[in-house]
C-alpha atoms as one frame of an Amber mdcrd trajectory, in Angstrom:
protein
   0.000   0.000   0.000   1.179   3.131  -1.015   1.951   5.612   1.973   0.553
   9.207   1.899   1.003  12.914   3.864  -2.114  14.296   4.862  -2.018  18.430
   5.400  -4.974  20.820   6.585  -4.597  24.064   7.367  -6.294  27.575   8.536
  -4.986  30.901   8.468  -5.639  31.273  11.819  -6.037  30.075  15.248  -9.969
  31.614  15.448 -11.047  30.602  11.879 -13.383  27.823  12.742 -16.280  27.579
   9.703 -18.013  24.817   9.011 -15.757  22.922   6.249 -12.449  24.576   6.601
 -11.811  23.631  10.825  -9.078  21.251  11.259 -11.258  18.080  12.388 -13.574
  18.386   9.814 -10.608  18.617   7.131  -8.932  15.557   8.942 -11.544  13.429
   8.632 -12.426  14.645   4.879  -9.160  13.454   4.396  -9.325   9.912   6.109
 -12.972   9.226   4.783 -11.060   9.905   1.054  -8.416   7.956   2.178 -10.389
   4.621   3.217 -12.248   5.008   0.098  -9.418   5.158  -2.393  -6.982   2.588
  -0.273  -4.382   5.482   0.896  -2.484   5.218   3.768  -1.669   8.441   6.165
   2.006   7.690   7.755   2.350  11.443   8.793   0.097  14.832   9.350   0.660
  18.491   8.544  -1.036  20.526  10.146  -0.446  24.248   9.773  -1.975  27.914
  11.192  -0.862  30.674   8.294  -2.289  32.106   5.446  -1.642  30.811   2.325
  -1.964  34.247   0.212   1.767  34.378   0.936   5.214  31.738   0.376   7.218
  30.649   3.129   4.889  29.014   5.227   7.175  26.387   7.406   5.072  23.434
   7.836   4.273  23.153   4.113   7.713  23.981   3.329   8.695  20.837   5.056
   6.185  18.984   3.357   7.271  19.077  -0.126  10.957  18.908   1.030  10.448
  15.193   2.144   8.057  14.810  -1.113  11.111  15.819  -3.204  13.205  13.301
  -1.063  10.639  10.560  -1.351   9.630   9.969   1.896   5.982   9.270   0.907
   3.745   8.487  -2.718   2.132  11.984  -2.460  -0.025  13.930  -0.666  -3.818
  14.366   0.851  -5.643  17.996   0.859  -8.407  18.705   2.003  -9.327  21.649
  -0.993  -7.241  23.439  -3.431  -7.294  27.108  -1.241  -5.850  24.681   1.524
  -2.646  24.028  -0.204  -2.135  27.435  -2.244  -3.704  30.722  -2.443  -0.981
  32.436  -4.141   0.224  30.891  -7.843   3.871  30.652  -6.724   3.097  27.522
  -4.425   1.005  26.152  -6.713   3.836  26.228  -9.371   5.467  24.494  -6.673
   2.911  21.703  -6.070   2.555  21.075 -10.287   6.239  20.627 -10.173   5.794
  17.768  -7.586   2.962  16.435  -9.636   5.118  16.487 -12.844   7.633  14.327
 -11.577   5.535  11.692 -10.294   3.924  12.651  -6.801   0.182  11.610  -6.705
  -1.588  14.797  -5.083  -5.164  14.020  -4.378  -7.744  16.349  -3.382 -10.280
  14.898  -0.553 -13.383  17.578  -1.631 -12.492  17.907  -5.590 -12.994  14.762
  -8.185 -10.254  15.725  -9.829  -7.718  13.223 -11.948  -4.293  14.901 -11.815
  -2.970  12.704 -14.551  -4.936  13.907 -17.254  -4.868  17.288 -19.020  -8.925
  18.455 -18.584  -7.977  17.288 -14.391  -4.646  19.437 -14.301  -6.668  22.602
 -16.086  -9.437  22.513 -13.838  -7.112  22.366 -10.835  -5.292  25.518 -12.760
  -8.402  27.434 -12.686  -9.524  26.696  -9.167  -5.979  27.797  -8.139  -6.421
  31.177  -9.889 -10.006  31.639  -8.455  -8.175  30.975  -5.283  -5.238  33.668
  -5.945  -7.908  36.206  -7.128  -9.740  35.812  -4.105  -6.941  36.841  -1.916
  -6.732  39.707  -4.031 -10.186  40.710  -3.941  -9.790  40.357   0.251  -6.846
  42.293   0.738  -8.705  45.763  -2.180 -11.617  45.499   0.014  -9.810  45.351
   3.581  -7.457  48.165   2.070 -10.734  50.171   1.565 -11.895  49.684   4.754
  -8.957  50.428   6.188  -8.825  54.193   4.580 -12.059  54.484   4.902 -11.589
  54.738   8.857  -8.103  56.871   8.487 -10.681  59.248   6.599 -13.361  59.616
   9.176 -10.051  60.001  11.702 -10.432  57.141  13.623  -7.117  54.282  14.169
  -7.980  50.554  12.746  -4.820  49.366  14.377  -3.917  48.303  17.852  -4.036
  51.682  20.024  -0.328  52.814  21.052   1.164  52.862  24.842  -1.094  55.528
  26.462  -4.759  54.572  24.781  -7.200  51.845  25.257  -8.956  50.543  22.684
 -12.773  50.752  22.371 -14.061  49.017  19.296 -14.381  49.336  16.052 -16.101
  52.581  14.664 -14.694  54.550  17.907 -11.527  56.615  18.743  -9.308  55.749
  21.485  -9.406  56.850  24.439  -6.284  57.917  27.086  -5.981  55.632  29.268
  -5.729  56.871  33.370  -2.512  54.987  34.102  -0.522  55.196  31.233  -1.605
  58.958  29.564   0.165  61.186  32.475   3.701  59.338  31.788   3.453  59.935
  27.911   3.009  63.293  28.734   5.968  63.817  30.618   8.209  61.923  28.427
   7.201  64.171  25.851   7.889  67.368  28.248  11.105  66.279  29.885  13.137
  65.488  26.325  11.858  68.980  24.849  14.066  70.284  27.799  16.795  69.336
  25.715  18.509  67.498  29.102  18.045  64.274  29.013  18.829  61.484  26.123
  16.701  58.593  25.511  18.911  56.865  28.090  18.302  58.919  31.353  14.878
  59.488  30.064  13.943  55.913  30.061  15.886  55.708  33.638  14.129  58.753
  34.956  10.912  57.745  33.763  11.746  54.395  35.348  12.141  56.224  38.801
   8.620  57.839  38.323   6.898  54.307  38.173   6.681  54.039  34.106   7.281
  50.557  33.602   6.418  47.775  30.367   3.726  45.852  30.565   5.745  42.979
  32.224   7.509  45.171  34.550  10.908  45.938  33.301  12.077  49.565  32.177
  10.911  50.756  28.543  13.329  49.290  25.772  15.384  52.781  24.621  13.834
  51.614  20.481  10.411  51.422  22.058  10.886  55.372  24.151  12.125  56.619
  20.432   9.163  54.929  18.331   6.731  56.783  21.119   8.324  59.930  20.338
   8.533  60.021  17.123   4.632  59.113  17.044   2.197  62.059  16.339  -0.886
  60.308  17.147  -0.193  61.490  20.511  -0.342  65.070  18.818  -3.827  64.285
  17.215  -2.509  63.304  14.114  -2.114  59.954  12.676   0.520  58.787  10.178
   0.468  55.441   8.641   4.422  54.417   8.389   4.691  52.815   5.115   2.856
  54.897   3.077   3.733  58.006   4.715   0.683  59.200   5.019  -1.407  61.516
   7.470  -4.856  61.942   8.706  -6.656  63.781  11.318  -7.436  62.096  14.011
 -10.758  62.727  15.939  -9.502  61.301  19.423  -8.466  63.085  21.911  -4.394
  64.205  21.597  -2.194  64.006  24.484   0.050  67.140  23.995  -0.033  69.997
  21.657   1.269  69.846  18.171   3.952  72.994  19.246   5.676  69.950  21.928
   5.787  67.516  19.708   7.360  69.632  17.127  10.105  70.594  19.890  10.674
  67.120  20.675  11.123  65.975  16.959  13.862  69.066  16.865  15.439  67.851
  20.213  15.482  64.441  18.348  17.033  65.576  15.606  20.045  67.238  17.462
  18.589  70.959  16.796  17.510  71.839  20.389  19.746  69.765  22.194  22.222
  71.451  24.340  25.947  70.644  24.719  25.843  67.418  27.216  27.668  68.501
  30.659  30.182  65.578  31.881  29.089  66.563  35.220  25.275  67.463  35.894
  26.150  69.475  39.615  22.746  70.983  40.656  24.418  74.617  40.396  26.272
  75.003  37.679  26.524  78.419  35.890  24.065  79.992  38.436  26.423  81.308
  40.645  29.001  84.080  39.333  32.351  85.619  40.456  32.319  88.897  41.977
  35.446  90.411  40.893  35.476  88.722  37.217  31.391  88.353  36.830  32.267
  84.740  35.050  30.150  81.595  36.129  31.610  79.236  39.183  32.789  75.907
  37.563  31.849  72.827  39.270  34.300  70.163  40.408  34.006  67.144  42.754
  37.005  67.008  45.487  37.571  64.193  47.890  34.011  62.862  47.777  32.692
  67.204  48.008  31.267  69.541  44.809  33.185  72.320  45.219  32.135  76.029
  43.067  35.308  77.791  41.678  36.070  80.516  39.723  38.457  79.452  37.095
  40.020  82.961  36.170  43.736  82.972  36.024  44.027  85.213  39.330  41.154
  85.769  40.681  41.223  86.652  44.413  37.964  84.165  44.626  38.718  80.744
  45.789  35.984  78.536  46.086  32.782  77.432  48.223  31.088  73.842  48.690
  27.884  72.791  47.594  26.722  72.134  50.874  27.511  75.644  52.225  25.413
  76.952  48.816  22.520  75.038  50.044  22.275  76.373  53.682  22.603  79.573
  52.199  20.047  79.352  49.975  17.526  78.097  52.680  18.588  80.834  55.204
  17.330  82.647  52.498  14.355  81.146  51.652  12.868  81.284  55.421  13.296
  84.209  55.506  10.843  84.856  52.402   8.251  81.674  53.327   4.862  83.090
  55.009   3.662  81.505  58.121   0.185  79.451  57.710  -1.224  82.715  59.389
   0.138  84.826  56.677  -0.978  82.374  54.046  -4.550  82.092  55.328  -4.723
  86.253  55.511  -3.326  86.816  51.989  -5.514  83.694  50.143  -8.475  85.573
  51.969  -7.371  88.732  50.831  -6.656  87.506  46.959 -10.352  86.532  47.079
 -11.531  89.541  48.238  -9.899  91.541  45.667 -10.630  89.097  42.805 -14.689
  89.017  43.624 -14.435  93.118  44.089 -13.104  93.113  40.511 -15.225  91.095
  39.095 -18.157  93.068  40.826 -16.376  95.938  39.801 -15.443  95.527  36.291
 -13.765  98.723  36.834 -11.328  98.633  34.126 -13.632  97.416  31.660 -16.543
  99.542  32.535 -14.180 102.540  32.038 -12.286 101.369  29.014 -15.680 100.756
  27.043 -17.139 103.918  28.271 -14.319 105.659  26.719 -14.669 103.606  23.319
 -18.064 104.908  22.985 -17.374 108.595  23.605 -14.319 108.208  21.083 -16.745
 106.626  18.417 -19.105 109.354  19.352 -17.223 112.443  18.866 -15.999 110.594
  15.823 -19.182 110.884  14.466 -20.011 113.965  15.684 -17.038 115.597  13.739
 -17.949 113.785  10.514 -21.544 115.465  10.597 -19.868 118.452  11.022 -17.792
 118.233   8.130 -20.500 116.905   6.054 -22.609 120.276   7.231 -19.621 122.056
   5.972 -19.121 123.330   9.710 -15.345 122.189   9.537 -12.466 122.445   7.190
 -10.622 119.455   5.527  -7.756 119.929   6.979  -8.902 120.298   9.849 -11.334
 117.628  10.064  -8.734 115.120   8.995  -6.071 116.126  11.049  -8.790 115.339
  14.183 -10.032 112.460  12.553  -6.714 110.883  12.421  -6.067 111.731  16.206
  -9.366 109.869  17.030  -8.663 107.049  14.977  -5.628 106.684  16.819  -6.842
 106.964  19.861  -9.989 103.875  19.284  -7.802 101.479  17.577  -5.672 101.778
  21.359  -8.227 102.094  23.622 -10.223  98.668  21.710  -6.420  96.963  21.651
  -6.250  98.213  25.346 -10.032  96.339  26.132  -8.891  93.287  24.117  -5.919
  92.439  26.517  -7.454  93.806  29.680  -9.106  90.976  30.500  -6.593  88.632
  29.255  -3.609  90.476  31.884  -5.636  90.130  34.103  -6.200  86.862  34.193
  -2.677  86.474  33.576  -1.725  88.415  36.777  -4.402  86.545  38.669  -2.988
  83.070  38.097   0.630  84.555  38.678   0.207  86.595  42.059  -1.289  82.783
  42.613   1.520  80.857  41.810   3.852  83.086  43.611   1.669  82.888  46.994
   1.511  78.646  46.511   5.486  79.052  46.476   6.171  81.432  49.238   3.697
  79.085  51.548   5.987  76.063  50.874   9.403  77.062  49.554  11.449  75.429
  52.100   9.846  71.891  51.679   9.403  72.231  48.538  13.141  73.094  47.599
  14.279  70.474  49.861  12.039  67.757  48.111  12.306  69.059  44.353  14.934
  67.145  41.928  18.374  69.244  40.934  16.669  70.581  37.811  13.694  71.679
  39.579  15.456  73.114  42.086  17.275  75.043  39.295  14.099  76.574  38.331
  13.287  77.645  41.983  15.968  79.153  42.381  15.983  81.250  38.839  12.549
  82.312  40.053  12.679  83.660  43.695  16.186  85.196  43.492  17.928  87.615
  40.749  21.777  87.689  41.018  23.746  85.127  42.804  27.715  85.656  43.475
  30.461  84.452  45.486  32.771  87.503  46.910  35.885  85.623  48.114  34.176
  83.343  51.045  30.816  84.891  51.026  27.748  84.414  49.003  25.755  87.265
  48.181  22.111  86.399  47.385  19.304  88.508  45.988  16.068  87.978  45.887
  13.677  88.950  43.192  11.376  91.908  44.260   8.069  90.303  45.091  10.109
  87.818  47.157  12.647  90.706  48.651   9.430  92.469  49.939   9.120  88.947
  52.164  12.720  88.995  52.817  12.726  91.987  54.044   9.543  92.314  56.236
  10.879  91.585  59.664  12.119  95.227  59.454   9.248  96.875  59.085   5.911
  94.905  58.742   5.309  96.091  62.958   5.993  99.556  62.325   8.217 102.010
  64.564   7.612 101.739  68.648   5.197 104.656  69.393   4.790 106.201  73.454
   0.967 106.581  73.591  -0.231 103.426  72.070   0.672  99.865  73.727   1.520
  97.276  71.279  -1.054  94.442  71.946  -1.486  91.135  70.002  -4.503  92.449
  68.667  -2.678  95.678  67.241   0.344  93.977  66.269  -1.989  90.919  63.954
  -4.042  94.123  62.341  -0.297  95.593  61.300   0.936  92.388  60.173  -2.555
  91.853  58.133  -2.416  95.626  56.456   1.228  94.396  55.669   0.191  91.071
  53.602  -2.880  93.339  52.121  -0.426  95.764  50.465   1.811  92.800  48.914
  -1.083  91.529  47.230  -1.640  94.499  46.204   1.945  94.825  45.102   2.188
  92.038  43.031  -0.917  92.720  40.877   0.596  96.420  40.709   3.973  94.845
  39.418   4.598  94.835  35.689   7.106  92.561  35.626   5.668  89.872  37.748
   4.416  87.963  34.991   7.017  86.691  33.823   8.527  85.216  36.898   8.792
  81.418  36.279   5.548  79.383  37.466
């Protein structure tokens, strides 16, 4: 008895229709067998598509054919063994040289010429169906990148919700995308100690090890995360409806940091103060240098009467400093009343705007009033133009004065804010915050920052010198005919924190002190 191969196949693991599942094939195949007197000395039995080459079970197969390990072959159907005409070239070179390939759900006799063509055709039916799948999955596919919704797998950061819908952030994952996206458009870190620092902060993979560095520049280089979505091998883009993680401006700094435009010269040594503090005498920045296990700060300038000052000492100075400026929860609690005092007078008030649209109208009306009279022949040309210009003038900056009212206003709100929120806690906060953020502090509350010699000289930034400075004068001078009682002494120190609100709002250049 002649001895066979039996293969089935499905190109995948969930196909299971009636007629193409693996059981039902295998017993197509031994019900054929039994029939015809065939005897099955060794299965194949495969999970791939067959629209492309190179699948490795059937591979195998018609390697031991070739050798002639067996008679031939068993198939459940044509589209089992081929869907793409390469493999069935490969198969009708098999049958050529003698194999017997039989077909458990076709009639067909291989041996003759009308068998062979009508095996042909079914082959190419088979081919053109793949074909006809893959146009009309295409389709679909564009279709969705059209309406702006992702028919793949959503990236790190979204969940998936189904087809038809856009993905949604996902709580856990979102916040860390967004600062990996923040921290490298500092222009600080490499992919490296980004994927280390992000490590620190609790971003992990999925099975708990640190993001691979490949994986940290894919993300990055990603602008679905910007709102838009870009399909990598045809290079195309589409607007996606779901909602983006960071603005299109970040992601266009990151792709410069990236590239090697943004990113700054990489220090050997990262010491928490570098170029903040100056020299005195010289005015050039202290160089930092580690000594015997201590950073040291030294002026480098052939010399330079300045020696040099340890990091530690720079630290003790800098909180001296700073509790000096920090309010007391008393002071805090007086000034946030205060600041919502003033803010719901203002808004009751509308001061500002009331008086800036007043004047708008009176502007438009004597403009009109001085047309009418040059119409009426009342005033000359010259004149009239000459006035007409001046009142021009004077609307176009009195409606670009009511435009950014408002909008300052606001500004200065959230800023007087900010700087309260960091006078209540700047101690703890300084101690807790990382080097760079303690950078930042630092560049915000104080102004100039030199070494003399030995001695530091530190200056704080005028909102924050008012603080510094209020032990010498928030209680007011001693007086002989009024005692100085708690109660007297609170209502001084209150009237005190009232009129650095009030200073801050009145300070033009507060807004641009760092948040």
């Amino acid at each position: 008895m002649k001895t066979y191969f039996g293969y089935i196949r499905v190109s995948t693991a969930k196909q299971g229709a009636h007629g193409v599942s693996l059981n039902e094939q295998k017993a197509a195949i031994e019900r054929h067998a039994i029939r015809n007197g065939l005897s099955i000395i060794e299965w194949f039995e495969e999970r791939e598509t067959a629209a492309k080459r190179g699948r490795p079970v059937f591979c195998r197969m018609l390697s031991l054919l070739r050798k002639g390990r067996a008679s031939g072959v068993v198939i459940h159907k044509i589209d089992r063994s081929a869907r793409n005409l390469k493999d069935w070239a490969d198969l009708g070179e098999l049958i050529d040289a003698g194999v017997d390939v039989h077909f458990a759900a076709d009639a067909l006799d291989l041996s003759t010429r009308g068998g062979r063509l009508s095996a042909d055709l079914q082959a190419v039916v088979a081919a053109d169906y793949v074909r006809n799948l893959r146009e009309e999955t295409k389709k679909g596919f564009y279709g969705r990148l059209k309406q702006g919704l992702y028919p793949l797998a959503a990236p790190i950061g979204y969940l998936d919700q189904g087809g038809g819908k856009a993905k949604i952030p996902d709580p856990a994952t979102a916040p860390y995308i967004r600062q990996a996206f923040e921290l490298y458009a500092t222009g600080t870190y490499t992919l490296h100690t980004l994927r280390d620092e992000l490590l620190r902060r609790g971003f992990r993979r999925p099975g708990g090890g640190p993001l691979y560095v490949s994986s940290l520049s894919h993300l990055l280089n990603n602008p679905f995360y910007a709102g838009i979505i870009r399909i990598n091998k045809s290079r195309q883009t589409f607007r996606g409806i779901h909602q983006p993680l960071i603005s299109l401006a970040l992601f266009e700094r990151v792709q410069g940091a990236l590239e090697g435009k943004l990113a700054p010269r990489a220090a050997q040594h990262d010491f928490t103060y570098r170029r903040l503090f100056a020299c005195a005498q010289c005015g050039r920045s202290l160089i930092g240098e580690r000594q015997k296990g201590h950073i040291y700060y030294r002026c480098h300038t052939k010399n330079c009467p300045t020696t040099s000052v340890r990091e530690n000492i720079v630290e003790e100075a800098i909180l001296s400093l700073f509790r000096r400026i920090e309010l007391t929860p008393r002071d805090v609690s007086e000034a946030k009343a205060y600041l919502l005092q003033w803010t719901a007078d203002r808004r009751q008030g509308e001061d500002l705007g009331a008086a800036l649209s007043l004047s708008i109208a009176n502007t438009k009306s004597r403009l009109n009033r001085l047309t009418d009279a040059f119409v009426d022949g009342l005033v000359e040309k010259a004149v009239f133009e000459e006035r007409r210009a001046g009142l021009v003038v004077e609307l176009v900056r009195l409606e670009e004065e009511m435009a950014g009212a408002h909008e300052l206003l606001k500004r200065k709100q959230n800023t007087v804010t900010k700087t309260l929120e960091l006078a209540e806690s700047l101690c703890l906060g300084y101690e807790m915050a990382l080097p760079l953020q303690k950078r930042e502090i630092l560049k915000t509350v104080t102004s100039n920052r030199c070494l003399d010699g030995k001695t530091l000289a530190i200056t704080p930034r005028i909102p924050f010198e008012r603080l510094a400075n209020r032990a010498s004068f928030q209680w007011g001078a001693p007086t002989r005919n009024i005692r100085r009682t708690r109660e007297i002494c609170h209502k001084s120190k209150c009237a005190w924190i009232r009129t650095w609100i009030d200073s801050l709002f009145e300070d033009d250049a507060l807004p641009l002190l760092r948040s």
